[in-house]
PDB file of C-alpha atoms and ligand atoms in Angstrom:
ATOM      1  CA  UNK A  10      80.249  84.588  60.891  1.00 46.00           C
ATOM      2  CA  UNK A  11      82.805  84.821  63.991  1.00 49.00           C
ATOM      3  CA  UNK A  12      86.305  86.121  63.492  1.00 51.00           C
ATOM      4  CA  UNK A  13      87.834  83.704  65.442  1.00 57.00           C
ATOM      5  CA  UNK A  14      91.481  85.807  65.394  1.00 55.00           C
ATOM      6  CA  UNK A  15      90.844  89.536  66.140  1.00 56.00           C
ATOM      7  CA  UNK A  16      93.393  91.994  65.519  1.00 57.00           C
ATOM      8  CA  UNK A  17      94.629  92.707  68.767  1.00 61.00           C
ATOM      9  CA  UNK A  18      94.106  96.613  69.761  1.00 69.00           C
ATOM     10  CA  UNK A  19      94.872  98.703  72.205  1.00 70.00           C
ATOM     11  CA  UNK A  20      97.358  99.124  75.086  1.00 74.00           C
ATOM     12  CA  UNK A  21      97.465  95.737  77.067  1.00 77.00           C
ATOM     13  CA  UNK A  22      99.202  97.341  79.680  1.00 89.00           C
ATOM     14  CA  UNK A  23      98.783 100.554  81.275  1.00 92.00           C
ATOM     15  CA  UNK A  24     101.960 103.629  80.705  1.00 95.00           C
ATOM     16  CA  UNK A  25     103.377 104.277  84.053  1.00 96.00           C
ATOM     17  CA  UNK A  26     104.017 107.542  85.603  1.00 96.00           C
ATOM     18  CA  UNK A  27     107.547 107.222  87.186  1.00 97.00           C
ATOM     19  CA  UNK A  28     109.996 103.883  86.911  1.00 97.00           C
ATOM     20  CA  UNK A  29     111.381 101.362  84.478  1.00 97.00           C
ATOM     21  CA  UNK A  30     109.913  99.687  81.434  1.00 97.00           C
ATOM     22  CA  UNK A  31     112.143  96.508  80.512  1.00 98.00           C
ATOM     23  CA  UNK A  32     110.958  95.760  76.512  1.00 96.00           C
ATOM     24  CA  UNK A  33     111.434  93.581  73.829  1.00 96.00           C
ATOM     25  CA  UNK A  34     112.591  90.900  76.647  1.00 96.00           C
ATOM     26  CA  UNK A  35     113.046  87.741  74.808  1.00 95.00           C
ATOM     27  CA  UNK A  36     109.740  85.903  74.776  1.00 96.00           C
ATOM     28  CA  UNK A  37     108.837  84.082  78.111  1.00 96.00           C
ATOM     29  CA  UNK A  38     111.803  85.506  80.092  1.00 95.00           C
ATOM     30  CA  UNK A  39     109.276  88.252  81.960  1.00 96.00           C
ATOM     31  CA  UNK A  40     109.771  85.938  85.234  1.00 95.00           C
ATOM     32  CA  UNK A  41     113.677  85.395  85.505  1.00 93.00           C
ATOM     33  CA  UNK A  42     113.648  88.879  84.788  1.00 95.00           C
ATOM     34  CA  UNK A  43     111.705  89.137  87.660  1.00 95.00           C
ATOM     35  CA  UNK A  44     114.097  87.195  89.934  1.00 92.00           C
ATOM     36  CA  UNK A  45     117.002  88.726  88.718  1.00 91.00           C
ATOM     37  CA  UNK A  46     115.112  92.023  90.060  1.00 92.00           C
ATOM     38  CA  UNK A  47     114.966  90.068  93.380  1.00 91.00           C
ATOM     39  CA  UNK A  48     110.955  90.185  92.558  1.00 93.00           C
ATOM     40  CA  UNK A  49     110.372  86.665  94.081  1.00 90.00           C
ATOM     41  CA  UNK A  50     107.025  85.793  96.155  1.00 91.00           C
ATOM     42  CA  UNK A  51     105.294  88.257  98.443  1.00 93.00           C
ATOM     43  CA  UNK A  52     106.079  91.460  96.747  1.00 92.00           C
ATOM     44  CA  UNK A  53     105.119  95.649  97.912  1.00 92.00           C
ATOM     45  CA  UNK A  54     106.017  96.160  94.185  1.00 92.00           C
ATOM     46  CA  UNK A  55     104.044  97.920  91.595  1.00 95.00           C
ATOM     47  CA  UNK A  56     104.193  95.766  88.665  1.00 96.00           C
ATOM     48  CA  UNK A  57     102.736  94.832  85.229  1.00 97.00           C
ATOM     49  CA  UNK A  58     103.689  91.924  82.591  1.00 97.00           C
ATOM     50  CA  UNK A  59     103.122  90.836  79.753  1.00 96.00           C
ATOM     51  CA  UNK A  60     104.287  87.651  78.281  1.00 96.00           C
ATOM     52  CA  UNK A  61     104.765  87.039  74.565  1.00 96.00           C
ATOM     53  CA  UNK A  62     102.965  89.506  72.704  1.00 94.00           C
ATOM     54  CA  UNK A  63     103.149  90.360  69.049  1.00 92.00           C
ATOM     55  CA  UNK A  64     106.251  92.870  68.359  1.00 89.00           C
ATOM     56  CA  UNK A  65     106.889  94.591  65.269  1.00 85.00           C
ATOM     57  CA  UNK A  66     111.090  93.990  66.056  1.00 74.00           C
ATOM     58  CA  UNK A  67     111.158  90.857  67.733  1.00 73.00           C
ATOM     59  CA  UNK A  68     107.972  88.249  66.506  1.00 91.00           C
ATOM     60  CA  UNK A  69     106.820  88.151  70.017  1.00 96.00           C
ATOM     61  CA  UNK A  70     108.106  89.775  73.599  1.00 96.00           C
ATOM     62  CA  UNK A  71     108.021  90.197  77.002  1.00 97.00           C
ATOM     63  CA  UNK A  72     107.321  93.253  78.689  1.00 97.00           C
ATOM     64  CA  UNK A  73     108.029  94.274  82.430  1.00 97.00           C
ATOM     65  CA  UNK A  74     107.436  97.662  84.212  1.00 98.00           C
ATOM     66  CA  UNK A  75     108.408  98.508  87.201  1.00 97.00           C
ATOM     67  CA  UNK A  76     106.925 101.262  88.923  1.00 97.00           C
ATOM     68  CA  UNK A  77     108.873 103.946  91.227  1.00 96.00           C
ATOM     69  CA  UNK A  78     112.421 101.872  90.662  1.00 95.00           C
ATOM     70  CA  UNK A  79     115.206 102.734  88.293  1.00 92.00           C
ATOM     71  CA  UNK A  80     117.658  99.809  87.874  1.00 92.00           C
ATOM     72  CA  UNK A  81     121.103  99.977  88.295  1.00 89.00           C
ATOM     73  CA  UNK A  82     124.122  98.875  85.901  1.00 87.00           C
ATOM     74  CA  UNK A  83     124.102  95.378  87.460  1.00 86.00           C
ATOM     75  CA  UNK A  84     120.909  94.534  87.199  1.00 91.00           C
ATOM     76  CA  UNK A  85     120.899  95.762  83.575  1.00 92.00           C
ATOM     77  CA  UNK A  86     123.830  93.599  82.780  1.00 89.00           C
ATOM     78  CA  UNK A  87     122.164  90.520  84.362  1.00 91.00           C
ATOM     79  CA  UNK A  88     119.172  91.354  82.298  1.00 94.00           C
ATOM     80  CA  UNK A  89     121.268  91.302  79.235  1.00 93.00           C
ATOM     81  CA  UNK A  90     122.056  87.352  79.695  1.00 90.00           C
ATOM     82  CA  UNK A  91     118.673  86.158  79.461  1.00 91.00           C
ATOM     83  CA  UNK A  92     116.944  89.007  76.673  1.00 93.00           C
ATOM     84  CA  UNK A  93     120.192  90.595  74.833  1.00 92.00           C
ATOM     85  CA  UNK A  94     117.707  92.598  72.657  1.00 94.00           C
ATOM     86  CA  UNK A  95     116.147  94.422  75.722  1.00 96.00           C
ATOM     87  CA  UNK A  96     115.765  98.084  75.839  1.00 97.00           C
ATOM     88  CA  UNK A  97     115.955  99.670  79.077  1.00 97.00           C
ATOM     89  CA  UNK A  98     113.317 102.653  79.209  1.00 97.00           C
ATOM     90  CA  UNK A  99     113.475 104.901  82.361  1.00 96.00           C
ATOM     91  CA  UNK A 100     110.139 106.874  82.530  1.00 97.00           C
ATOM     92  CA  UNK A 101     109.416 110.122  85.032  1.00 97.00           C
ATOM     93  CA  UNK A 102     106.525 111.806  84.659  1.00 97.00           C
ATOM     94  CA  UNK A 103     104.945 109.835  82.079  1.00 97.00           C
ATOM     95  CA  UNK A 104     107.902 110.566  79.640  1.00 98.00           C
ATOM     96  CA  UNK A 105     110.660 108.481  78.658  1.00 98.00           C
ATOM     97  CA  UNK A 106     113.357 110.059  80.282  1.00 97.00           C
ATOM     98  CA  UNK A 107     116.246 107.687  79.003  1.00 96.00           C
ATOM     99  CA  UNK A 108     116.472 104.534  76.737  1.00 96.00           C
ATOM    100  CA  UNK A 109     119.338 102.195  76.665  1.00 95.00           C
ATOM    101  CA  UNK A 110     120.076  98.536  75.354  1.00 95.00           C
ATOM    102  CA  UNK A 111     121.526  95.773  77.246  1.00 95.00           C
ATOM    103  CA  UNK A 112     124.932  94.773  76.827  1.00 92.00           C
ATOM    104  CA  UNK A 113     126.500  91.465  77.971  1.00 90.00           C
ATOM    105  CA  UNK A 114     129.993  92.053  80.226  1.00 91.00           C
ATOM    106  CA  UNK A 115     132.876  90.633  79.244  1.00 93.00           C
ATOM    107  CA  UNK A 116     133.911  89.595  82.909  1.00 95.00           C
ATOM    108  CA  UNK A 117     130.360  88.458  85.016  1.00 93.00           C
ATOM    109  CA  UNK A 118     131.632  89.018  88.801  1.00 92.00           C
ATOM    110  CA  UNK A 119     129.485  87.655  91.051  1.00 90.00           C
ATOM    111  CA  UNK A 120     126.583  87.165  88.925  1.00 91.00           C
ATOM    112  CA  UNK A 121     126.991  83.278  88.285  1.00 93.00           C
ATOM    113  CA  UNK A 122     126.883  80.431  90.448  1.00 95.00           C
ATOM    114  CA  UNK A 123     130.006  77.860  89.491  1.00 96.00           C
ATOM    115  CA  UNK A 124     128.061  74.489  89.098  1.00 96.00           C
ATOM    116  CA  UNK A 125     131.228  73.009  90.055  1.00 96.00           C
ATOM    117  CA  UNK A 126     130.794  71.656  93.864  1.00 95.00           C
ATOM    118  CA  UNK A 127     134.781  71.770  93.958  1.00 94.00           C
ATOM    119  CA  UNK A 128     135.502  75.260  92.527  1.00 96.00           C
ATOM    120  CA  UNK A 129     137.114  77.466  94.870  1.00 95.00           C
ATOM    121  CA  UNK A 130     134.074  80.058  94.361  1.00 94.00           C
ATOM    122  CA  UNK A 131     132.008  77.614  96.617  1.00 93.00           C
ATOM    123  CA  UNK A 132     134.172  76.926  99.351  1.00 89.00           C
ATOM    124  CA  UNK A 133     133.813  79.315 102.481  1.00 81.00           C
ATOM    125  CA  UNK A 134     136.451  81.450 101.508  1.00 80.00           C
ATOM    126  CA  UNK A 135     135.580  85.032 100.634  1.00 87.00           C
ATOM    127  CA  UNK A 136     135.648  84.417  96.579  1.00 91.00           C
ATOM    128  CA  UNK A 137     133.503  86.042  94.411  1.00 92.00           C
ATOM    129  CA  UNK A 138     132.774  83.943  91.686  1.00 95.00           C
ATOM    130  CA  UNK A 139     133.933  85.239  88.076  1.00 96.00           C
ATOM    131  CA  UNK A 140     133.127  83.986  84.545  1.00 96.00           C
ATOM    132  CA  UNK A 141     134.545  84.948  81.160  1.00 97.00           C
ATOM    133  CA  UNK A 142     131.958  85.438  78.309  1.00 94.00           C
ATOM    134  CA  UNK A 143     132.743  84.610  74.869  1.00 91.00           C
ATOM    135  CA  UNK A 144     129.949  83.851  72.420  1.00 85.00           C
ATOM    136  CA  UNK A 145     127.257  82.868  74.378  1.00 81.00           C
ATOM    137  CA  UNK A 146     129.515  80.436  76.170  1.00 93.00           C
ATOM    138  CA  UNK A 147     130.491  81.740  80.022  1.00 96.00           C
ATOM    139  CA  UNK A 148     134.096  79.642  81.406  1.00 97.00           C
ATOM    140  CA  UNK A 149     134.589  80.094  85.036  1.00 98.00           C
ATOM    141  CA  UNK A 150     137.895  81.724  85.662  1.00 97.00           C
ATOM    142  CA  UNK A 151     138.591  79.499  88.460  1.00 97.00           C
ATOM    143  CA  UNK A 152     138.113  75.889  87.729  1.00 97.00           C
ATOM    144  CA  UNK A 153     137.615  76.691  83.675  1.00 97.00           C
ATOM    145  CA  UNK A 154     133.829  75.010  83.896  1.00 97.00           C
ATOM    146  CA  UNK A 155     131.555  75.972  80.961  1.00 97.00           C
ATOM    147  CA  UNK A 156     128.429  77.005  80.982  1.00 96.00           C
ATOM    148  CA  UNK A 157     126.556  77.246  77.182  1.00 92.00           C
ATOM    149  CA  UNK A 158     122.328  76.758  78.164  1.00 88.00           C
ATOM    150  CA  UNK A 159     119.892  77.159  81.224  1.00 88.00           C
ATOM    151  CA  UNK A 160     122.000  80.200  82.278  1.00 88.00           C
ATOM    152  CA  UNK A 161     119.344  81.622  83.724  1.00 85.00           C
ATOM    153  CA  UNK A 162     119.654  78.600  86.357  1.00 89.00           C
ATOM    154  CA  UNK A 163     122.797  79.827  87.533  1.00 92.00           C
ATOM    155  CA  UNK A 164     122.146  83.370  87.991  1.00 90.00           C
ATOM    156  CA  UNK A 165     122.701  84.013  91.478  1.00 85.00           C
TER     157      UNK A 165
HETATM  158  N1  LIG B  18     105.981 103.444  78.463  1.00 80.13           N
HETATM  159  C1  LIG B  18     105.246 103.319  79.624  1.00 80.13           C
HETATM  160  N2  LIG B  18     104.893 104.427  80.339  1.00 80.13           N
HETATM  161  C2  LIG B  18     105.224 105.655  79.901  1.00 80.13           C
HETATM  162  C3  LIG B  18     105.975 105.815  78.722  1.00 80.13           C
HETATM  163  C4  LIG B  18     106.345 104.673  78.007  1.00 80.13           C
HETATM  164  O1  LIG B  18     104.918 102.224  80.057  1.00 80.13           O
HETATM  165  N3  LIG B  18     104.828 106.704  80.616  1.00 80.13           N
HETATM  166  C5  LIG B  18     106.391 102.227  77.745  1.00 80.13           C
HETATM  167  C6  LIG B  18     105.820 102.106  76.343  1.00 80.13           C
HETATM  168  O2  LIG B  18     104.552 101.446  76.412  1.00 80.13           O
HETATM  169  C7  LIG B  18     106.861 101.240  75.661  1.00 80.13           C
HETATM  170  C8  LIG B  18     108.172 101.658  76.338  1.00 80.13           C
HETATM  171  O3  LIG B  18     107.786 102.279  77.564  1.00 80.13           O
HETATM  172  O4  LIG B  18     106.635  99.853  75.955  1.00 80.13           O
HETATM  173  C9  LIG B  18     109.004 102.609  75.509  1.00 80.13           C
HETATM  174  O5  LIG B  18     108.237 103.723  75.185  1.00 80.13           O
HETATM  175  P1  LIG B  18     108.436 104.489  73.797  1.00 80.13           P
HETATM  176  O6  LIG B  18     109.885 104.783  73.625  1.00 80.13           O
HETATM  177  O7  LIG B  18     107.493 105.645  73.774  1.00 80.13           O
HETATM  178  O8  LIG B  18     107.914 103.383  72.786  1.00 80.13           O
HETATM  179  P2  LIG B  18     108.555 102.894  71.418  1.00 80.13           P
HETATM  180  O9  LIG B  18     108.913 104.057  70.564  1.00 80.13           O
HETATM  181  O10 LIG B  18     107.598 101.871  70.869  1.00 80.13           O
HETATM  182  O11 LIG B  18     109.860 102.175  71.946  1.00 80.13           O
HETATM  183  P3  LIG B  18     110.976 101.418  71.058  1.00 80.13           P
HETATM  184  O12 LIG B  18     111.423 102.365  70.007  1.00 80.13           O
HETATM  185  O13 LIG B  18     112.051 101.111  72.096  1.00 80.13           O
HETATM  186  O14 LIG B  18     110.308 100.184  70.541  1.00 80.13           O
END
């Protein structure tokens, strides 16, 4: 007789020597992660991913890692919109050197595109664009436009 479901053993994906590991990512966010990174089409990166596999905290996770790049406080926070239960892990020489969560601003400047054509974020004048968050709801501080799903969409 066949087991049909294994356990699954083993490291799927190698540890790295210097870098950043992004964990517990919310399942199937591994690739807006990416593009938040900038990480879009030909890439000199050194990357591995793993997309929803078991976790013991979260039921099932992404994983990114990011070799020979540390990410700054920016980055982190955009991070924190799309997986608000990621953990931050900052490796050098094979060790974790520091862990941090992810924690959601409470003013996003310049990280969100205003879907409103008529918002004065999206005319030519030098505006950066600037959203309040409050419960998983963003409000532009501009035009007041709310944003409550696909916010990964307007990530810019
Ligand atoms: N990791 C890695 N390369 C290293 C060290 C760690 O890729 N040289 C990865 C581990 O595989 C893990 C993450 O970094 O995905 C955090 O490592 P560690 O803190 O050792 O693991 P846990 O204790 O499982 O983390 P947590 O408590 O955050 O779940």
């Amino acid at each position: 007789m066949t087991d049909k479901n294994p356990p699954e053993r083993g490291l799927l994906i190698s540890q790295i020597r210097n870098g950043t590991v992004i964990d517990h990512i919310t399942a199937g966010e591994a690739l807006n992660v990416l593009r938040i990174l900038g990480i879009v089409g030909t890439t000199q990166e050194r990357l591995s991913i793993a997309t929803n596999v078991p976790s013991g905290k979260v039921g099932r996770k992404d994983i990114v890692k990011v070799e020979n790049r540390e990410l700054c406080q920016e980055e982190v926070d955009r991070i924190a919109l799309i997986a608000p239960r990621a953990t931050i892990n900052i490796i050098r020489n094979y060790a974790v050197y520091e862990k941090m969560g992810v924690k959601i601003p409470e003013l996003l400047r310049g990280v969100i595109h205003c879907p409103n054509p008529e918002c004065i974020s999206n005319t030519h004048e030098p505006i950066e664009s600037r959203f309040a968050v409050n419960d998983g709801m963003l409000r532009c501080e501009y035009c007041d436009w709310r944003i409550n799903r696909n916010i990964p969409e307007h990530i810019i």
